[in-house]
Short mmCIF file of C-alpha atoms and ligand atoms in Angstrom, two decimals:
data_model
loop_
_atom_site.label_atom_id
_atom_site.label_comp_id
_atom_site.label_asym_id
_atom_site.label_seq_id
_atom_site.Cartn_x
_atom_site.Cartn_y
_atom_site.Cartn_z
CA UNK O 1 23.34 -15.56 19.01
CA UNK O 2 21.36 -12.58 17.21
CA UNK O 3 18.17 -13.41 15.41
CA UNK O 4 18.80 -12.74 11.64
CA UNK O 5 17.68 -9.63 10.39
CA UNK O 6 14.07 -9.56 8.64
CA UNK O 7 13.16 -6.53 6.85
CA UNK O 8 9.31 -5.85 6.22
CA UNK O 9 8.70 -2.29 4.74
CA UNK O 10 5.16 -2.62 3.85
CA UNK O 11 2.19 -2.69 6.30
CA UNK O 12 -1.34 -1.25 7.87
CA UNK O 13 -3.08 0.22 10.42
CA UNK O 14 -6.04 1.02 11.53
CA UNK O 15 -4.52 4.72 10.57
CA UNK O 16 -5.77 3.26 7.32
CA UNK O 17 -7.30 0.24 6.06
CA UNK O 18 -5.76 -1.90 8.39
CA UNK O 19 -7.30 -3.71 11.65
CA UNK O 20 -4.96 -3.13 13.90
CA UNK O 21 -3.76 0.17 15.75
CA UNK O 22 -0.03 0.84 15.23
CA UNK O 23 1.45 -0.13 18.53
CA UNK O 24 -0.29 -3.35 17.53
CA UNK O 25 1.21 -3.72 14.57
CA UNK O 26 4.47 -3.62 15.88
CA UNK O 27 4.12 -6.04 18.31
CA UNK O 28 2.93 -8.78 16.04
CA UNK O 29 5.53 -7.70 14.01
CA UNK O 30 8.36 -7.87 16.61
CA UNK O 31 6.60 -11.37 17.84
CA UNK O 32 6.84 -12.57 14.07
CA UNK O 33 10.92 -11.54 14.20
CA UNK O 34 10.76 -9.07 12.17
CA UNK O 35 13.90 -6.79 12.93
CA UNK O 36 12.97 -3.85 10.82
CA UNK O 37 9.63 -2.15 10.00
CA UNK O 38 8.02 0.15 8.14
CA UNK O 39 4.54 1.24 8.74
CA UNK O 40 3.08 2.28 5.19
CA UNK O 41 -0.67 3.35 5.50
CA UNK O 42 -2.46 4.47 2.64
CA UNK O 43 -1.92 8.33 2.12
CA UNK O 44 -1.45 9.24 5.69
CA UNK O 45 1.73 9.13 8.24
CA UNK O 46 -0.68 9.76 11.51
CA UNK O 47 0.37 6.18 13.22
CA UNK O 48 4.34 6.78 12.54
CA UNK O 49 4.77 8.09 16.14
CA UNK O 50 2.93 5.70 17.93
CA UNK O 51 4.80 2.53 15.75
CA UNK O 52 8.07 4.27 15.95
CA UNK O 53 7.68 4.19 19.89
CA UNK O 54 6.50 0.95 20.27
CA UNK O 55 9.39 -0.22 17.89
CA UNK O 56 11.98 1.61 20.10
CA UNK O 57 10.56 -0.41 22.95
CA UNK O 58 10.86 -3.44 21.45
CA UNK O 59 14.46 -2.85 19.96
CA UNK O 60 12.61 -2.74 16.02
CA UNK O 61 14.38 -0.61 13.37
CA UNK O 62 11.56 2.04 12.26
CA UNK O 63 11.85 3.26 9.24
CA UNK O 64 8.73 6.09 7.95
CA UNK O 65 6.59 4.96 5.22
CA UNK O 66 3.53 5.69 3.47
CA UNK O 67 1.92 4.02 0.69
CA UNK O 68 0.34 6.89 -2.32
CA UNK O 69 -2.21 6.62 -4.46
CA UNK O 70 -1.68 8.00 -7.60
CA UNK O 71 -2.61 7.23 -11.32
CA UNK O 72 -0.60 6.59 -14.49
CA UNK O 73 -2.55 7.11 -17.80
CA UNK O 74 -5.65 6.28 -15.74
CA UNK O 75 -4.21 3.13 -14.24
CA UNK O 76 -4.22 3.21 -10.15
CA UNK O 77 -0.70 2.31 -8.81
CA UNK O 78 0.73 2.67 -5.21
CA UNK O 79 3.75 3.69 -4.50
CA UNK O 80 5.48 3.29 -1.16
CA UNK O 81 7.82 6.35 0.24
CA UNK O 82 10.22 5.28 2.98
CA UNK O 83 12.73 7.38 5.03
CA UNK O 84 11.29 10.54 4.67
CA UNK O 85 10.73 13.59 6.63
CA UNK O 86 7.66 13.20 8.04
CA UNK O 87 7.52 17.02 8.85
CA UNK O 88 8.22 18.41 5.62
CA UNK O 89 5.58 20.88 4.85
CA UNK O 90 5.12 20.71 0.96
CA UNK O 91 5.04 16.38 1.78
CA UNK O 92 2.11 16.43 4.61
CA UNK O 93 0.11 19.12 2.08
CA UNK O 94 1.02 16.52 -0.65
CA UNK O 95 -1.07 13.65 1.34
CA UNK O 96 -3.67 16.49 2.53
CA UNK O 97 -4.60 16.89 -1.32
CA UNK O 98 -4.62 13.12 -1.88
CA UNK O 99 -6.45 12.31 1.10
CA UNK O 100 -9.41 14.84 0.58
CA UNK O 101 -11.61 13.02 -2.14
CA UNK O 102 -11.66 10.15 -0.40
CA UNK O 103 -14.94 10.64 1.27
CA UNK O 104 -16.41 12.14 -1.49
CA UNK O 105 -15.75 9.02 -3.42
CA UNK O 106 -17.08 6.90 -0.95
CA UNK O 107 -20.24 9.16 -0.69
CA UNK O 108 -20.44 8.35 -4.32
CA UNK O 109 -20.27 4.93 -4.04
CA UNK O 110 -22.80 4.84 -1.40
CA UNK O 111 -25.31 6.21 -3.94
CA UNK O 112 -24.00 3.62 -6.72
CA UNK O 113 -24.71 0.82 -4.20
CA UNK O 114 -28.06 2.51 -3.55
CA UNK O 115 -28.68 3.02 -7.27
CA UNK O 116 -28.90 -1.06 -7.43
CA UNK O 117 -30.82 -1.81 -4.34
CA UNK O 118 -28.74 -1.82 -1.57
CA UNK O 119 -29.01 1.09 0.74
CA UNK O 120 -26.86 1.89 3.52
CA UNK O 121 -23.54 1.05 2.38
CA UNK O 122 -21.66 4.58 3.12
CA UNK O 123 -22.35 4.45 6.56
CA UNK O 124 -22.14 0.81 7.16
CA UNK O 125 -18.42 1.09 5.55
CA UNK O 126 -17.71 4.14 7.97
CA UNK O 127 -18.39 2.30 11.12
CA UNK O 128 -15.28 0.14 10.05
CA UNK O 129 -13.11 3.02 9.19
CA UNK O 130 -10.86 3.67 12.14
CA UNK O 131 -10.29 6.86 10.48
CA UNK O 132 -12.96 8.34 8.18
CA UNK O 133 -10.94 10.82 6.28
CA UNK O 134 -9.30 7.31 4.86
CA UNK O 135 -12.82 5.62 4.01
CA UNK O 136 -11.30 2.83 1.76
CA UNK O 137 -12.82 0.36 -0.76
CA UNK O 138 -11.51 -2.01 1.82
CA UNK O 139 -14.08 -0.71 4.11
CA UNK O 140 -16.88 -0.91 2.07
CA UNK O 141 -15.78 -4.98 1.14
CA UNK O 142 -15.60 -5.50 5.38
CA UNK O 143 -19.17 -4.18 5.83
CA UNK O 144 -20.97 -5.98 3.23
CA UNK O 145 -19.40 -8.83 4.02
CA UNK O 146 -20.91 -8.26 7.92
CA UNK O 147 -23.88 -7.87 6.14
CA UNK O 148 -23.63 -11.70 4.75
CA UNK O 149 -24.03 -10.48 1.22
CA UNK O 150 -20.46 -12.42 0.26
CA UNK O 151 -18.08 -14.65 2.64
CA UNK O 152 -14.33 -13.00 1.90
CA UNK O 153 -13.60 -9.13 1.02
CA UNK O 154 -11.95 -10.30 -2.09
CA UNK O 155 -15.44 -11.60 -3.49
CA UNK O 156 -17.24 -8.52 -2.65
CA UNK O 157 -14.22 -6.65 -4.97
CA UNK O 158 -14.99 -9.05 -7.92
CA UNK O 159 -18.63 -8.56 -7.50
CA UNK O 160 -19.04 -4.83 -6.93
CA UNK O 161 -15.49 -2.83 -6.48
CA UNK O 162 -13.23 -3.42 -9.51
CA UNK O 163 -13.33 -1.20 -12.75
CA UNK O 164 -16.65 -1.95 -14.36
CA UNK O 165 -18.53 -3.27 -11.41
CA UNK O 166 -21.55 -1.24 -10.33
CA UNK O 167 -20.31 -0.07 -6.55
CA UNK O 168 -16.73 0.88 -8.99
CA UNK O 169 -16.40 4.70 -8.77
CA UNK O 170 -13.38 6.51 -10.80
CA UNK O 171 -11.65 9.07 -8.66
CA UNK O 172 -8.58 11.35 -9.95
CA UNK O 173 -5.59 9.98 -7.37
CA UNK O 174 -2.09 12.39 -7.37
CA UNK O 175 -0.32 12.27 -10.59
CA UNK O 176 3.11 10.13 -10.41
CA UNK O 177 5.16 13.30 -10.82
CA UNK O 178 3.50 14.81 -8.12
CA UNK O 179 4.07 12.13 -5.56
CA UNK O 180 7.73 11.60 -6.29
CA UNK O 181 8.16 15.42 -5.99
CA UNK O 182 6.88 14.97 -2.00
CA UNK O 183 8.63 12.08 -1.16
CA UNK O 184 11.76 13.65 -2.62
CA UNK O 185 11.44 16.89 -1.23
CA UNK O 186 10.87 15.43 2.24
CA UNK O 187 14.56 13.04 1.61
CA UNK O 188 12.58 10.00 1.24
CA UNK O 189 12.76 7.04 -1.11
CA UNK O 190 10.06 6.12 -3.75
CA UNK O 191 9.19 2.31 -4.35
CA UNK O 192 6.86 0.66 -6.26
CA UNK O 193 4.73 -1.18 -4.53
CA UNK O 194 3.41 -4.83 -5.43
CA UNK O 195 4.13 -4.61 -9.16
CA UNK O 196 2.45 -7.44 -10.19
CA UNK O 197 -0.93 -6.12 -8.74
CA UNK O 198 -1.98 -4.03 -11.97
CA UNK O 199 -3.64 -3.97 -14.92
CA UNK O 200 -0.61 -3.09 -17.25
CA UNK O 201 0.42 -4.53 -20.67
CA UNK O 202 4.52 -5.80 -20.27
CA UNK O 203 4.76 -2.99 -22.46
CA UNK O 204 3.04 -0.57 -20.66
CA UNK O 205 4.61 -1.75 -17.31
CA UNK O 206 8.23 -1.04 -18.84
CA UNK O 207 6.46 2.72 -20.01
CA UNK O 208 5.39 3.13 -15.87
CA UNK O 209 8.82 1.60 -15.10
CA UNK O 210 10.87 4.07 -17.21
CA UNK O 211 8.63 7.04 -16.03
CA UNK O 212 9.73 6.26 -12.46
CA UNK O 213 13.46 6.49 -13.34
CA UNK O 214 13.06 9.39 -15.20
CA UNK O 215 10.98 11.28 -12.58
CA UNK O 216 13.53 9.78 -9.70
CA UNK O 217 12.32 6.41 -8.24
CA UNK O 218 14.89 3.98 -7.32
CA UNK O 219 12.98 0.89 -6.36
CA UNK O 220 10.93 -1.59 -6.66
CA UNK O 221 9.06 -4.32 -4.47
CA UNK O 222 10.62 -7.39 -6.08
CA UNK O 223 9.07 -9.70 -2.78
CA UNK O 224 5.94 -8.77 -1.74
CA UNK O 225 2.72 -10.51 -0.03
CA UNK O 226 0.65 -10.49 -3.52
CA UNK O 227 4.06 -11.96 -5.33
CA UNK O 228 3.90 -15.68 -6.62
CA UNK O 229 7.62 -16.89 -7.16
CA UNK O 230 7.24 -16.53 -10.42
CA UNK O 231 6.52 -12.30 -10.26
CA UNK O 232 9.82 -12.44 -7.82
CA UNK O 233 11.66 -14.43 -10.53
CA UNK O 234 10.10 -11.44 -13.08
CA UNK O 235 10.10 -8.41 -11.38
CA UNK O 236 13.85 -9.27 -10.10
CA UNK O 237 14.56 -9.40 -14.10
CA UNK O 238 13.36 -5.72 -14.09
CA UNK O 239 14.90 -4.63 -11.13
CA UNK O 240 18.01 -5.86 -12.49
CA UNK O 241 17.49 -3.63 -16.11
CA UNK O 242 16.14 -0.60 -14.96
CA UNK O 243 18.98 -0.81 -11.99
CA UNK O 244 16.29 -0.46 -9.72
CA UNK O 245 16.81 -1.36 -5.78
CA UNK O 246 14.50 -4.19 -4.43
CA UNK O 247 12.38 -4.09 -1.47
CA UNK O 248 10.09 -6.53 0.56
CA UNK O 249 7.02 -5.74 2.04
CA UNK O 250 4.10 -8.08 3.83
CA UNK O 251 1.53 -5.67 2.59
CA UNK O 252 -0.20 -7.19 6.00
CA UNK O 253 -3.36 -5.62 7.06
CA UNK O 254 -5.00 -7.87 9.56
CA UNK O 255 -4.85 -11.40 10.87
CA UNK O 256 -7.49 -12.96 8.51
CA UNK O 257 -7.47 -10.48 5.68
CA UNK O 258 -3.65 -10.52 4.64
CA UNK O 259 -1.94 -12.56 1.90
CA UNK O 260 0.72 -13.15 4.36
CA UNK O 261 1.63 -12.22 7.81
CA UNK O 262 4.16 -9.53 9.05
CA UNK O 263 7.84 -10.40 7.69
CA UNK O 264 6.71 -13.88 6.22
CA UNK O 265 8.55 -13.97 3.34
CA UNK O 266 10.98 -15.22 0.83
CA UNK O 267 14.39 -13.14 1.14
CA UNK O 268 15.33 -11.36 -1.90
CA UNK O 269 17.81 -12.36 -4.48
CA UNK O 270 20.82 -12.01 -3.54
CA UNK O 271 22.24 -10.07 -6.52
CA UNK O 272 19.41 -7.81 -5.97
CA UNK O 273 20.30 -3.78 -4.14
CA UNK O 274 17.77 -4.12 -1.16
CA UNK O 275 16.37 -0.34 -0.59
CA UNK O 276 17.47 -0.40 3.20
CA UNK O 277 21.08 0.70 1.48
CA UNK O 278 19.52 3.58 0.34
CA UNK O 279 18.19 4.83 3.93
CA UNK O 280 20.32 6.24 6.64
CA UNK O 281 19.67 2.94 8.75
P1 LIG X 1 -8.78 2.18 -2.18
O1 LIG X 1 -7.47 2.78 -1.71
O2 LIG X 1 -9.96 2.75 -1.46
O3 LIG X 1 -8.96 2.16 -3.67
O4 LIG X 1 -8.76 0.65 -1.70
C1 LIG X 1 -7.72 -0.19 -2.05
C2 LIG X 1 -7.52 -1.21 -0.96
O5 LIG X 1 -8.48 -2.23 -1.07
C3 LIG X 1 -6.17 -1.92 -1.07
O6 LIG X 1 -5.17 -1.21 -0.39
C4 LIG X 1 -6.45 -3.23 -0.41
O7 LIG X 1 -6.37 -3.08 0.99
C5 LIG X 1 -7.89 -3.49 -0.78
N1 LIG X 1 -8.04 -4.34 -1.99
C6 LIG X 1 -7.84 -3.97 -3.27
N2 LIG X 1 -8.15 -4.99 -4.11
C7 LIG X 1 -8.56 -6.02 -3.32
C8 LIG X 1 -9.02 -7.35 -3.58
N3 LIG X 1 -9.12 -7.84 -4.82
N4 LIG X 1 -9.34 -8.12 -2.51
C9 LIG X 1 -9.24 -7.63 -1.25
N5 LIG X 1 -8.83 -6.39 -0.95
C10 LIG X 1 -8.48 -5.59 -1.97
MN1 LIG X 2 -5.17 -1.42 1.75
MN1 LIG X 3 -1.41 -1.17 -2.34
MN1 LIG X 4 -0.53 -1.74 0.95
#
């Protein structure tokens, strides 16, 4: 008898802000049962080749992803694209442009840590970047957490990384617009991912929803790592209004750092449109 199928379409590397390299990834994820995958680091696609490889060996479904960082009326949202052309040449400039502040910001928030006493902190957070042009706030929370000042990453964020904390440092991310145009252009899907992550108003969340429509998005992560069963119960609601399709995504990015691991989750509900209908899978 075959396995059932599990689909996980959210997930790190080390390509980003994960801690493990994308073969890696895979094989955790294939060990875990997962029967389809999509790799979604932050704002770059360079560990697509390696997973989709691995996956092939392993008899995964691969799908593309990438998770963008973009703003909304000065809110910062993610958005997940999936089955797209990973060669299209206006999409790879697209995550060129959003990639390149990155280590300015962190610079920045190197001399913000500084500014209060504790030097260091760029370079400390670049030894744990597997890739530097994706210097993360994740990166910074690993090292000064090595550095004994806090126990878990997700106190250092409270403490120091969050709007209005001292190591916080605003940085323009793509417009929404702008990162639906790429992921369009290249064939891909756009999803937003874990929806019950930001700092929106219900009002204010249906304004970001209805921009999406209107600017071509078609779906939403309804079951996510980060989603109680009460945000599934809610954002399911949504999905069902806006006539969104529903995705599910680990939003894994380590062994001891993750909310949950690879394809460990709740199925969706069954009325729902999963998003794999909307990929040539
Ligand atoms: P950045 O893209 O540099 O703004 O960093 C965002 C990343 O930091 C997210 O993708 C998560 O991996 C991580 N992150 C954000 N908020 C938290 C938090 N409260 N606790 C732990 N990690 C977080
Ligand atoms: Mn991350
Ligand atoms: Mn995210
Ligand atoms: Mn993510």
């Amino acid at each position: 008898m075959s396995s059932p199928a599990n689909f996980d379409f959210h997930c790190h590397s080390t390509v980003s802000d994960g801690l493990l390299p994308p073969a890696e990834v895979v094989a955790r994820a294939a060990g875990l049962g997962v029967s389809h995958l999509a790799l979604t680091d932050h704002d770059d696609i360079d560990g697509l080749p390696e997973a989709r490889q691995a996956a092939e060996e392993r008899g995964l479904v691969f799908v593309n992803g990438v998770e963008i960082s973009i703003e909304w009326e000065g809110n910062p949202i993610h958005v997940v694209g999936l089955g797209f052309d990973a060669r299209h040449p206006g999409f790879v400039e697209g995550l060129v442009s959003v990639r390149s502040g990155r280590v300015e910001r962190a610079r920045r928030m190197g001399d913000a840590f500084a500014a209060i006493g504790i030097p260091g902190v760029f370079e400390g957070a670049m030894r744990h970047a597997g890739n530097p042009l994706l210097i993360s706030r994740a990166h910074f929370a690993r090292h000064l957490v090595e550095t004994g000042l806090f126990k878990e990453p997700r106190n250092v964020f409270d403490h120091y990384l969050v709007p209005g904390k001292p190591g916080y440092v605003e940085h323009r991310w793509a417009s929404l617009g702008a990162a639906l145009g790429w992921i369009h252009a290249a064939g891909g899907v756009a999803v937003v991912a874990h929806p019950a992550r930001y700092k929106l108003s219900s009002g204010q969340m249906r304004r970001f929803l209805g921009d999406f429509k209107d600017l071509g998005g078609q779906a939403i992560e309804v079951v996510c790592g980060s989603h109680s069963p009460d945000h599934i119960l809610h954002y399911a609601r949504l999905a069902r209004q806006f006539a969104f399709h529903a995705s599910r995504g680990s939003d894994f990015h380590g062994p001891v750092e993750s909310y949950v691991d690879l394809g460990c989750l709740p199925a969706l509900p069954e009325d729902l449109k999963p998003v794999w209908r909307l990929l040539d899978i």
